[in-house]
Short mmCIF file of C-alpha atoms in Angstrom, two decimals:
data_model
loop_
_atom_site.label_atom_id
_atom_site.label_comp_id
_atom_site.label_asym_id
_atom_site.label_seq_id
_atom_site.Cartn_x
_atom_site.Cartn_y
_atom_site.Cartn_z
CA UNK A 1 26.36 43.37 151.62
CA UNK A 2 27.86 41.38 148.82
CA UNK A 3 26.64 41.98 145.78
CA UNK A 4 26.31 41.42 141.72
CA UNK A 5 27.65 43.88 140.08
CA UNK A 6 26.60 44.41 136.28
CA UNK A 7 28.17 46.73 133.77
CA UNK A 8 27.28 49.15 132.04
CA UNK A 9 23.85 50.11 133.57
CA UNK A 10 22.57 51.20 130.30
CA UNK A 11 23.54 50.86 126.91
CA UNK A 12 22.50 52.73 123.22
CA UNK A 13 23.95 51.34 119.80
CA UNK A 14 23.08 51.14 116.40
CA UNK A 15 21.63 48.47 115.07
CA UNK A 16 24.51 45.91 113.74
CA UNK A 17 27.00 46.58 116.40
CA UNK A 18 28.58 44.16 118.79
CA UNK A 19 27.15 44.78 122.23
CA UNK A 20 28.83 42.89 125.26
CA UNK A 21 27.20 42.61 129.32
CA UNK A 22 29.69 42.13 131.94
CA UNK A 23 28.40 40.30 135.72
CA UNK A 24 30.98 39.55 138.48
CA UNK A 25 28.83 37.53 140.28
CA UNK A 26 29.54 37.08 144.48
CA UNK A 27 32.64 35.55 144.92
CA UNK A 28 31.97 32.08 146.35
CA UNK A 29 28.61 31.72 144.16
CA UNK A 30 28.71 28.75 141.41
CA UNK A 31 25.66 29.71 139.12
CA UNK A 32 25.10 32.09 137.34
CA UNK A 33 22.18 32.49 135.45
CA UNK A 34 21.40 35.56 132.48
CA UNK A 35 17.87 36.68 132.37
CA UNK A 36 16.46 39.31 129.88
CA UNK A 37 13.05 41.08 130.89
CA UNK A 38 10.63 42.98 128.71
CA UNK A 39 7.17 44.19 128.97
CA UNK A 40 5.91 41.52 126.57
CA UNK A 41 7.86 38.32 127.62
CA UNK A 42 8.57 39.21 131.10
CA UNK A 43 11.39 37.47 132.54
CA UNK A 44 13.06 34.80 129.96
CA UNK A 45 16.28 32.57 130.94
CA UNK A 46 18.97 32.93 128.55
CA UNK A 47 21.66 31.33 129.76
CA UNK A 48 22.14 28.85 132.91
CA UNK A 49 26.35 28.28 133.98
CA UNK A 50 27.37 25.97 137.28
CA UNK A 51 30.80 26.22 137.94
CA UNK A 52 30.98 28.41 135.00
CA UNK A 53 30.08 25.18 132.83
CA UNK A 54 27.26 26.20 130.69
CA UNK A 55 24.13 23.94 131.63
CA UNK A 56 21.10 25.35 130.02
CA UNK A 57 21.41 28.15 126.80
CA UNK A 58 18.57 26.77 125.24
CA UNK A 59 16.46 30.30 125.85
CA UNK A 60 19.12 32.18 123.48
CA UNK A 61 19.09 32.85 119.87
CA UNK A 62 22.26 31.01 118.97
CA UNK A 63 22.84 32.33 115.87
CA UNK A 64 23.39 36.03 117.40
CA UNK A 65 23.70 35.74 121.11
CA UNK A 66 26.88 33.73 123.46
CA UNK A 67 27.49 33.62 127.17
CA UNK A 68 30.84 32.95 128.71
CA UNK A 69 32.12 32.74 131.83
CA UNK A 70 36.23 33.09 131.58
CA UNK A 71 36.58 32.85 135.24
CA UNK A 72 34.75 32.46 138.35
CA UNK A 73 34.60 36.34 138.70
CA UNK A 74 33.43 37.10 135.49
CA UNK A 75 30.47 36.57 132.93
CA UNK A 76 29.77 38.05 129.46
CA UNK A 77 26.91 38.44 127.37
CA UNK A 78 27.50 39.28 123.85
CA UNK A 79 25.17 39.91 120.73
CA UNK A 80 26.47 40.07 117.20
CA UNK A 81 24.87 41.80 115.66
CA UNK A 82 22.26 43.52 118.06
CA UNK A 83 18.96 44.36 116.41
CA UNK A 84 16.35 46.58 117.50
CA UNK A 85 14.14 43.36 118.94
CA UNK A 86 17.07 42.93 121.54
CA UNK A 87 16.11 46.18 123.13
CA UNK A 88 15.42 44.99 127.16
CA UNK A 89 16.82 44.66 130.26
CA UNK A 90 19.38 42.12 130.71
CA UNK A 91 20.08 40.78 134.27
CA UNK A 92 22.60 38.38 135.88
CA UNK A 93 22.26 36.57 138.82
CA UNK A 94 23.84 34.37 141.13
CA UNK A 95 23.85 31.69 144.23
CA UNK A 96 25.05 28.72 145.75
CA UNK A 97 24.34 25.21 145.11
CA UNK A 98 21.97 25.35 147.88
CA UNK A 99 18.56 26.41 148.43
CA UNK A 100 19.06 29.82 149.44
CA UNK A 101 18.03 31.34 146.49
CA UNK A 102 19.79 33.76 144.03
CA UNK A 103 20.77 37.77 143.87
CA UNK A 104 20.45 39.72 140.95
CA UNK A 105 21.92 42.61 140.13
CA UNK A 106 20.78 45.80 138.61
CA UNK A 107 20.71 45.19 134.97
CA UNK A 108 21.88 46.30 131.55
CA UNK A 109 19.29 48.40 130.17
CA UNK A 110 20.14 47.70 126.58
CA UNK A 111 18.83 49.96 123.59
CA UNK A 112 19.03 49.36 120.13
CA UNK A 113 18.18 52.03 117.76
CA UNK B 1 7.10 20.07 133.19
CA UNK B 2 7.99 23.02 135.90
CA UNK B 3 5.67 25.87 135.60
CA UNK B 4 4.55 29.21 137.78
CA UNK B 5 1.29 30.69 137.29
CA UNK B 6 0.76 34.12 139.18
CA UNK B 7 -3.11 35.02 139.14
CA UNK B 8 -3.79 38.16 138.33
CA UNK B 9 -1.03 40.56 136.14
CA UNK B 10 -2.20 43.76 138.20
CA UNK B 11 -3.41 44.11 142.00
CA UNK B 12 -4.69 47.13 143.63
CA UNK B 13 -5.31 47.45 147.33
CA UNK B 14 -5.54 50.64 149.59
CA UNK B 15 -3.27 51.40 152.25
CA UNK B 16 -4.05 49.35 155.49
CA UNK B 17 -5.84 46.67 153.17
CA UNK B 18 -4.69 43.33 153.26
CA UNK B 19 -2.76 42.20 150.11
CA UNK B 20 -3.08 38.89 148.14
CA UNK B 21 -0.68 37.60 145.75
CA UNK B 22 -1.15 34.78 144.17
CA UNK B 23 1.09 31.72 143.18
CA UNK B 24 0.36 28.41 142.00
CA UNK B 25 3.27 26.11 140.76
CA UNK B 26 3.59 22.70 138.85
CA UNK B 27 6.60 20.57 139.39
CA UNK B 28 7.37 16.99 139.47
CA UNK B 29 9.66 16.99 142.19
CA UNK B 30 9.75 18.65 145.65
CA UNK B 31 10.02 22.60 144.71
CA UNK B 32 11.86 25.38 146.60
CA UNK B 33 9.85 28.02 146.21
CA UNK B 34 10.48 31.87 145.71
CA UNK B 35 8.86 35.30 146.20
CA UNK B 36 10.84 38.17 144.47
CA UNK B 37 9.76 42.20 144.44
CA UNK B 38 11.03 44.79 141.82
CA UNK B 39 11.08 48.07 142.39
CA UNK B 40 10.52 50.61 139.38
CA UNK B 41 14.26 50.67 137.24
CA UNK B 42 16.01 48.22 139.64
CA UNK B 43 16.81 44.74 140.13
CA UNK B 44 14.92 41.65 141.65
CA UNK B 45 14.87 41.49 145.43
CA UNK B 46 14.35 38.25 147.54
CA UNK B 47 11.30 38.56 149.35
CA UNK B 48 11.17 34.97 151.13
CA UNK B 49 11.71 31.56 149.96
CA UNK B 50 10.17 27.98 151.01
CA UNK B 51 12.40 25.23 151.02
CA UNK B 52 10.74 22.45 152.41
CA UNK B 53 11.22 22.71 156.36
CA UNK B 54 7.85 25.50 157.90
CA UNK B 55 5.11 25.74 155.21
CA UNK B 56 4.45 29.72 156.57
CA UNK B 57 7.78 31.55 155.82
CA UNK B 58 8.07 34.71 156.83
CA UNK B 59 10.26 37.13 154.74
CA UNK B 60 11.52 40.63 155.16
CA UNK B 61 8.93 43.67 155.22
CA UNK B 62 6.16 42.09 156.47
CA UNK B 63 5.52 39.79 154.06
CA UNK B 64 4.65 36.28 154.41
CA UNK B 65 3.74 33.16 152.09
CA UNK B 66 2.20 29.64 152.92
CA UNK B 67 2.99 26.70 150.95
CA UNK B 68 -0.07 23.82 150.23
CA UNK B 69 0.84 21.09 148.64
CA UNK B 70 -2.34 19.90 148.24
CA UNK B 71 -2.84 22.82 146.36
CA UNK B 72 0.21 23.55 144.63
CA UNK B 73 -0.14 27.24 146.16
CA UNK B 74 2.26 29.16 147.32
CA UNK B 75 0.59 32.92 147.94
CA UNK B 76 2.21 35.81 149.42
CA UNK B 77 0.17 37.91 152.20
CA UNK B 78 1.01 41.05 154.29
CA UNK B 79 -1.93 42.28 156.80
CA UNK B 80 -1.78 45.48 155.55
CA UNK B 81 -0.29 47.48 152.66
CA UNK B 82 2.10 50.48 153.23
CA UNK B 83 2.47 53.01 149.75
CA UNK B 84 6.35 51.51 149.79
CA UNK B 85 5.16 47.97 148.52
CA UNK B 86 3.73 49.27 145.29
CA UNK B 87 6.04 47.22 142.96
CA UNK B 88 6.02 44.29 140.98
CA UNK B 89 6.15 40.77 142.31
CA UNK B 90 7.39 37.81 140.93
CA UNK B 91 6.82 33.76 141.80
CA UNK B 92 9.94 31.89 141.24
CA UNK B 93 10.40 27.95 141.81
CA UNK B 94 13.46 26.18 141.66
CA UNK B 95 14.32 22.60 140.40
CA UNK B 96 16.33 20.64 142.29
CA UNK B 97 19.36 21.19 139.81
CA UNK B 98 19.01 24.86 140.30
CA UNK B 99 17.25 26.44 137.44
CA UNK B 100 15.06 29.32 138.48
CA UNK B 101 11.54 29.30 136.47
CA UNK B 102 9.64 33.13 137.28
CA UNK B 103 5.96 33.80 136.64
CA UNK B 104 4.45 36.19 134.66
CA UNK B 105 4.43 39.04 137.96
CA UNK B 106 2.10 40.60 139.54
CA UNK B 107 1.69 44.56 139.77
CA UNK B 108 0.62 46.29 143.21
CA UNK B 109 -0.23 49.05 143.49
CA UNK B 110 -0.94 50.86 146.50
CA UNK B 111 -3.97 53.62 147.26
CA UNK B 112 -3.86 56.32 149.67
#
């Protein structure tokens, strides 16, 4: 079964460091979406790409978060700095245009001590 | 607006039981509709989805949903539970320019 694949799996840095989350989403799939989760907020979009044009960040903190997608096989979530409020699970996920829904992949478990 | 409201953060059923999960949605436009399950320390699943053709979709492990419009419902159902659906559930509805909005979730769990 194709798949999204998300690395790493889990994550622990200090608070201040750069922290970057890699997705290759399923090769034919056009958006790509980045979703955080944690007990509080639940599940929260971050960022929103469609043929890795970026459509809807408006969930992110600007000031400390970006998403990119250099090519169609890769994505990247970076926060500088990371601060212990970051601390969640970070997913990526992605589909077609049509209405078949999306797949999500494991997720970065991301700690920040 | 496009909004999800699952009723109920935690459901508990015992095995054989029926389960009830509830959905209700807002949208402006026709919605695609989404059920999702999470296992414990893993990713989101596809359950079944409703996009616009049967209003009872059937989706993998038993598990079906019926849309009402007239409601703005879109609940998920299996006749009875098995200890392997204890997870957490999650409504999702999609705008027609793709953006994926999730409820809150639900919780099951599961009693011998």
């Amino acid at each position: 079964d194709a798949r999204v694949t998300q690395t790493p799996r889990h994550k622990v840095t200090e608070m201040g460091q750069e922290v970057t989350m890699r997705c290759q989403p399923i090769l034919g799939h056009n958006t790509v979406f980045w979703y955080r989760q944690t007990m509080m907020q639940g599940l929260e979009l971050l960022a929103y790409f469609r043929n890795r044009a970026p459509l809807d960040d408006s969930g992110m903190p600007k000031d400390r978060f970006s998403a990119e997608m250099p090519d169609a096989t890769l994505a990247t979530l970076k926060i500088q700095p990371s601060e212990p409020r970051d601390s969640a699970v970070y997913f990526c996920a992605s589909g077609p245009l049509s209405s078949d829904g999306y797949t999500f992949g494991s997720g970065t478990r991301l700690t920040v001590v | 607006a496009q909004s999800v409201t699952q009723l109920g953060s935690h459901v508990s059923v015992s095995e054989g039981a029926l389960v009830l999960l509830r959905c209700n949605y807002s949208s402006s436009v026709p919605p695609y509709l989404f059920w999702y399950v999470q296992y414990p320390n893993q990713g989101l699943q596809l359950l079944l989805k409703y996009t616009s053709a049967a209003t009872l979709v059937k989706g993998i492990n038993g598990f079906e949903a019926e849309f009402k419009k007239s409601e703005t419902s879109f609940h998920l159902t299996k006749p009875s539970a098995h200890m392997s659906d204890a997870a957490e559930y999650f409504c999702a509805l999609r705008a027609s320019y793709g953006k994926l909005t999730f409820g809150q979730g639900t919780i099951l769990t599961v009693h011998p």
